[in-house]
Short mmCIF file of C-alpha atoms and ligand atoms in Angstrom, two decimals:
data_model
loop_
_atom_site.label_atom_id
_atom_site.label_comp_id
_atom_site.label_asym_id
_atom_site.label_seq_id
_atom_site.Cartn_x
_atom_site.Cartn_y
_atom_site.Cartn_z
CA MET A 1 -15.60 -0.14 14.52
CA ASN A 2 -16.77 2.68 12.29
CA LYS A 3 -15.37 3.42 8.89
CA SER A 4 -13.26 6.45 9.81
CA ARG A 5 -11.72 4.60 12.71
CA LEU A 6 -10.97 1.67 10.47
CA ALA A 7 -9.60 3.95 7.80
CA ALA A 8 -7.15 5.32 10.34
CA MET A 9 -5.94 1.88 11.24
CA PHE A 10 -2.88 1.71 9.11
CA LEU A 11 -0.35 3.96 7.49
CA GLY A 12 -1.10 7.22 5.77
CA ALA A 13 1.72 6.74 3.34
CA ALA A 14 1.15 5.99 -0.29
CA VAL A 15 3.13 3.93 -2.77
CA ALA A 16 2.84 2.35 -6.17
CA GLY A 17 4.66 -0.45 -8.08
CA CYS A 18 6.06 -1.37 -11.45
CA GLY A 19 5.81 -4.38 -13.67
CA VAL A 20 5.49 -5.90 -17.06
CA GLU A 21 3.43 -4.55 -19.93
CA LEU A 22 -0.17 -5.52 -20.18
CA GLU A 23 -0.56 -7.29 -23.48
CA GLN A 24 -4.18 -6.38 -23.85
CA PRO A 25 -4.96 -3.07 -22.16
CA LYS A 26 -8.57 -3.14 -21.12
CA SER A 27 -10.74 -0.21 -20.16
CA LEU A 28 -14.07 -0.36 -18.45
CA THR A 29 -17.25 -0.38 -20.51
CA PHE A 30 -19.73 2.38 -19.76
CA GLU A 31 -21.91 -0.09 -17.89
CA GLU A 32 -18.95 -1.15 -15.74
CA PHE A 33 -18.02 2.48 -15.17
CA LYS A 34 -21.58 3.28 -14.19
CA ALA A 35 -21.69 0.29 -11.86
CA GLN A 36 -18.57 1.55 -10.10
CA ALA A 37 -19.96 5.03 -9.55
CA LEU A 38 -21.80 5.52 -6.30
CA HIS A 39 -25.43 6.07 -7.27
CA GLU A 40 -27.00 8.48 -4.84
CA GLU A 41 -30.56 9.72 -4.80
CA ASP A 42 -31.98 12.04 -7.50
CA ASP A 43 -29.81 10.51 -10.21
CA VAL A 44 -26.55 11.77 -8.71
CA TYR A 45 -23.45 9.70 -9.33
CA VAL A 46 -20.26 10.08 -7.32
CA VAL A 47 -17.05 9.21 -9.11
CA SER A 48 -13.40 9.38 -8.06
CA GLY A 49 -14.41 9.37 -4.44
CA ASP A 50 -15.65 12.94 -4.18
CA THR A 51 -16.76 14.17 -7.59
CA ALA A 52 -20.51 14.26 -8.08
CA VAL A 53 -22.27 14.39 -11.46
CA GLN A 54 -26.00 14.53 -12.11
CA GLY A 55 -27.76 12.42 -14.69
CA GLU A 56 -26.62 9.66 -16.97
CA ASP A 57 -25.62 12.05 -19.75
CA ALA A 58 -23.19 13.77 -17.40
CA LEU A 59 -21.91 10.42 -16.25
CA ARG A 60 -21.29 9.47 -19.87
CA GLU A 61 -19.23 12.61 -20.33
CA MET A 62 -17.18 11.58 -17.33
CA PHE A 63 -16.80 8.17 -18.89
CA ASN A 64 -15.48 9.70 -22.12
CA GLU A 65 -12.88 11.61 -20.10
CA TYR A 66 -12.00 8.43 -18.29
CA LEU A 67 -11.43 6.67 -21.62
CA LYS A 68 -9.06 9.38 -22.79
CA THR A 69 -6.90 9.20 -19.69
CA GLU A 70 -7.11 5.45 -19.31
CA VAL A 71 -5.69 4.78 -22.75
CA GLY A 72 -2.60 6.80 -21.97
CA ASP A 73 -2.24 5.44 -18.47
CA ILE A 74 -2.61 1.85 -19.48
CA ALA A 75 0.12 2.20 -22.08
CA GLN A 76 2.44 2.94 -19.16
CA ARG A 77 1.18 0.11 -17.03
CA GLN A 78 2.85 -3.12 -16.28
CA ASP A 79 1.46 -6.07 -14.41
CA GLU A 80 -0.40 -4.58 -11.38
CA LEU A 81 -0.54 -4.08 -7.57
CA ALA A 82 0.34 -0.39 -7.40
CA LEU A 83 3.78 1.13 -7.00
CA TYR A 84 4.36 4.66 -5.74
CA ARG A 85 5.32 6.91 -8.61
CA LEU A 86 6.19 10.58 -8.30
CA ASN A 87 6.74 12.86 -11.28
CA GLY A 88 7.02 9.86 -13.52
CA ILE A 89 9.64 8.12 -11.39
CA ASP A 90 9.02 4.78 -9.65
CA GLN A 91 9.72 4.98 -5.92
CA LYS A 92 11.68 1.81 -5.22
CA TYR A 93 15.13 0.61 -4.12
CA ASP A 94 18.15 -0.08 -6.26
CA SER A 95 19.64 -3.56 -6.52
CA THR A 96 21.99 -2.99 -3.59
CA ARG A 97 19.56 -1.45 -1.13
CA LYS A 98 16.74 -3.89 -1.78
CA MET A 99 18.92 -6.68 -0.33
CA ASN A 100 20.12 -4.63 2.62
CA LEU A 101 17.06 -3.12 4.31
CA THR A 102 18.52 -2.98 7.80
CA TYR A 103 16.42 -2.04 10.81
CA CYS A 104 16.55 -1.88 14.58
CA VAL A 105 13.70 -2.49 17.04
CA SER A 106 13.70 -0.10 19.97
CA SER A 107 13.96 -2.07 23.19
CA ALA A 108 13.46 1.11 25.20
CA SER A 109 10.18 2.12 23.58
CA PHE A 110 8.63 -1.36 23.28
CA GLY A 111 9.61 -2.46 26.77
CA SER A 112 7.65 -5.58 27.66
CA ARG A 113 6.31 -5.73 24.08
CA TYR A 114 9.79 -5.89 22.58
CA SER A 115 9.79 -9.62 21.81
CA ALA A 116 6.36 -9.41 20.20
CA ALA A 117 7.53 -6.53 18.03
CA VAL A 118 10.69 -8.38 16.99
CA SER A 119 8.62 -11.42 16.04
CA ALA A 120 6.04 -9.44 14.08
CA MET A 121 8.78 -7.69 12.10
CA ALA A 122 10.63 -10.93 11.39
CA ASN A 123 7.51 -12.80 10.31
CA ALA A 124 6.22 -9.95 8.17
CA ALA A 125 9.62 -9.45 6.51
CA ALA A 126 9.81 -13.18 5.80
CA ALA A 127 6.55 -13.06 3.86
CA TRP A 128 7.99 -10.55 1.37
CA GLU A 129 11.46 -12.13 1.34
CA ALA A 130 9.98 -15.52 0.51
CA VAL A 131 8.69 -14.35 -2.85
CA ALA A 132 10.88 -11.47 -4.08
CA GLN A 133 14.47 -10.32 -4.16
CA VAL A 134 14.28 -8.17 -1.06
CA ASN A 135 16.03 -8.67 2.24
CA PHE A 136 15.26 -7.11 5.61
CA ILE A 137 18.01 -7.44 8.21
CA HIS A 138 17.38 -6.99 11.92
CA ALA A 139 20.55 -5.24 13.17
CA SER A 140 19.86 -5.97 16.84
CA GLN A 141 23.10 -4.39 18.01
CA TYR A 142 21.32 -1.06 17.55
CA ASP A 143 18.15 -1.99 19.44
CA SER A 144 19.30 -0.29 22.63
CA ASN A 145 19.77 2.98 20.76
CA CYS A 146 17.12 2.70 18.09
CA ASN A 147 15.65 6.01 17.00
CA GLN A 148 15.23 8.24 13.95
CA TYR A 149 18.84 9.42 14.22
CA GLN A 150 20.45 5.97 14.27
CA THR A 151 22.55 5.88 11.09
CA GLY A 152 23.66 2.28 11.58
CA VAL A 153 20.35 1.11 10.11
CA TYR A 154 18.22 2.01 7.11
CA PHE A 155 15.10 2.42 9.26
CA ASP A 156 14.02 2.16 12.87
CA VAL A 157 11.01 0.44 14.45
CA ARG A 158 9.55 2.10 17.53
CA MET A 159 6.41 2.11 19.62
CA THR A 160 4.01 5.02 19.83
CA THR A 161 0.96 5.62 21.99
CA THR A 162 -0.99 7.41 19.26
CA THR A 163 -4.62 6.50 18.73
CA SER A 164 -4.61 7.81 15.14
CA TYR A 165 -3.35 4.58 13.63
CA VAL A 166 -2.25 1.07 14.54
CA ALA A 167 0.99 1.41 12.62
CA ARG A 168 2.57 3.59 9.98
CA ALA A 169 5.58 3.29 7.72
CA PHE A 170 7.37 5.21 4.94
CA PHE A 171 8.07 5.08 1.25
CA PRO A 172 11.47 4.34 -0.29
CA ASN A 173 14.34 6.77 -0.34
CA GLY A 174 13.13 9.40 2.10
CA ALA A 175 15.39 11.08 4.66
CA ARG A 176 16.73 8.92 7.47
CA SER A 177 14.69 10.74 10.12
CA GLY A 178 11.46 9.84 8.32
CA ARG A 179 12.30 6.21 7.71
CA ASN A 180 10.50 4.63 10.64
CA VAL A 181 7.92 1.97 11.23
CA LEU A 182 5.87 3.10 14.21
CA ILE A 183 3.60 0.64 15.96
CA SER A 184 0.95 1.84 18.36
CA THR A 185 0.30 0.17 21.69
CA SER A 186 -3.14 -0.66 20.27
CA GLY A 187 -1.43 -3.00 17.82
CA PHE A 188 -0.67 -5.37 20.68
CA THR A 189 -4.25 -5.72 21.86
CA MET A 190 -6.15 -6.24 18.60
CA SER A 191 -8.95 -8.75 18.51
CA GLY A 192 -10.39 -10.25 15.36
CA PRO A 193 -8.77 -11.72 12.30
CA VAL A 194 -6.11 -9.08 11.70
CA THR A 195 -2.92 -9.71 13.66
CA LEU A 196 0.01 -7.45 14.42
CA THR A 197 2.07 -9.47 11.96
CA GLY A 198 -0.62 -8.87 9.32
CA VAL A 199 -0.52 -5.12 9.96
CA VAL A 200 3.28 -5.14 9.68
CA ARG A 201 3.09 -7.13 6.42
CA HIS A 202 1.00 -4.23 5.11
CA GLU A 203 3.44 -1.64 6.48
CA LEU A 204 6.43 -3.36 4.91
CA GLY A 205 4.55 -3.25 1.62
CA HIS A 206 4.68 0.54 1.93
CA VAL A 207 8.37 0.33 2.82
CA LEU A 208 8.87 -1.52 -0.47
CA GLY A 209 7.00 1.19 -2.36
CA MET A 210 3.47 -0.20 -2.53
CA ARG A 211 0.48 2.11 -2.46
CA HIS A 212 -2.86 1.37 -0.91
CA GLU A 213 -4.65 -0.86 -3.39
CA HIS A 214 -7.91 0.91 -2.55
CA THR A 215 -6.66 4.15 -4.11
CA ARG A 216 -7.42 2.48 -7.43
CA PRO A 217 -10.74 3.51 -8.99
CA GLU A 218 -12.08 -0.03 -8.90
CA ALA A 219 -12.37 0.20 -5.10
CA ARG A 220 -14.99 2.98 -5.58
CA THR A 221 -14.01 4.54 -2.27
CA CYS A 222 -11.00 5.64 -0.24
CA TYR A 223 -9.29 7.23 -3.26
CA GLU A 224 -6.06 9.01 -2.27
CA ASP A 225 -4.32 10.31 -5.39
CA GLY A 226 -2.98 9.25 -8.75
CA ASN A 227 0.70 8.97 -7.86
CA TRP A 228 1.06 5.31 -8.59
CA ARG A 229 1.55 2.85 -11.38
CA ALA A 230 -0.41 -0.36 -11.62
CA LEU A 231 1.59 -3.56 -11.38
CA THR A 232 -1.24 -6.08 -11.56
CA SER A 233 -4.96 -6.06 -12.17
CA TYR A 234 -6.99 -4.59 -9.29
CA ASP A 235 -6.97 -6.87 -6.25
CA SER A 236 -9.66 -6.26 -3.64
CA ALA A 237 -8.02 -8.86 -1.37
CA SER A 238 -4.52 -7.34 -1.56
CA VAL A 239 -2.47 -7.01 1.61
CA MET A 240 -2.38 -3.32 0.65
CA HIS A 241 -6.18 -2.99 0.54
CA TYR A 242 -8.06 -1.85 3.63
CA PRO A 243 -10.89 -4.33 4.20
CA GLN A 244 -13.20 -1.44 5.10
CA CYS A 245 -12.64 0.22 1.69
CA ASN A 246 -14.76 -2.29 -0.23
CA GLY A 247 -12.05 -4.89 0.26
CA SER A 248 -12.92 -8.54 -0.11
CA ASN A 249 -10.48 -10.01 2.41
CA THR A 250 -12.11 -11.04 5.67
CA GLY A 251 -9.10 -12.71 7.26
CA ASP A 252 -5.65 -11.53 8.30
CA LEU A 253 -3.67 -9.27 5.97
CA ARG A 254 -1.64 -11.60 3.77
CA LEU A 255 0.09 -11.44 0.40
CA THR A 256 -2.17 -12.61 -2.40
CA GLN A 257 -0.91 -14.09 -5.65
CA LEU A 258 -1.35 -10.68 -7.30
CA ASP A 259 0.68 -9.09 -4.48
CA ILE A 260 3.38 -11.65 -5.16
CA ASN A 261 3.25 -10.97 -8.90
CA GLY A 262 3.41 -7.23 -8.24
CA VAL A 263 6.38 -7.19 -5.89
CA ARG A 264 8.22 -9.55 -8.23
CA ALA A 265 7.58 -7.15 -11.09
CA VAL A 266 9.45 -4.47 -9.15
CA TYR A 267 12.25 -6.42 -7.47
CA GLY A 268 12.41 -9.75 -9.23
CA ALA A 269 11.38 -13.19 -8.02
CA LYS A 270 13.31 -14.76 -5.20
CA GLN A 271 16.10 -16.84 -6.74
ZN1 ZN B 301 -1.23 1.51 4.57
#
């Protein structure tokens, strides 16, 4: 599978997280910064995904800029993972909603795949619920009329035949019509280590406000934007990190200890 196809595998949404203050903010050294830049031919370095600079002197200037912004950013940071943050506001649920994330699973759209979809959602939700104060509730009475207009649930889960992604989700607090988890038919025929449940674990991370971990500079690729706040140190094995974006996870998508620390920093540990 090529990189662009892999990159399209999951959700296009972006989220970040919140946490606890880093006691010892740490910036990269120049050597670490240089090592993270993509070194192309003719002494060209690519930083931030798509910004090229030529020569080590230019790279050092970039590094000085990085230091200026990092100091300010880190002062705002809490323990990492990365939570969606827009205009300085964390995108997350309040104490009532986080325990009442109701959803339906469309029996009409999933058809023969309905049971598999119900199981994947339940198992994926359980992984987040086991570690943090969040609660997903399958309101199955709405499954026969489960769409983007169903107001009896917080979000709907439906099947799509798109080939652009395996699944996609949403970030907290959007309009009802946009609060959907869509699973492609391709999600039911995947081979390899990543399962449908693993993909949905990732998608529910977005639902809880988590951004792609690979948008962080340490990934050195797949940068999206800066609308996030670090919750933990960078985690190349995060459930929110695409393996194909310099990720280190070679198995199914699962919550790492840093993922657990991060979601707890936003919603609290499961009591
Ligand atoms: Zn995603």
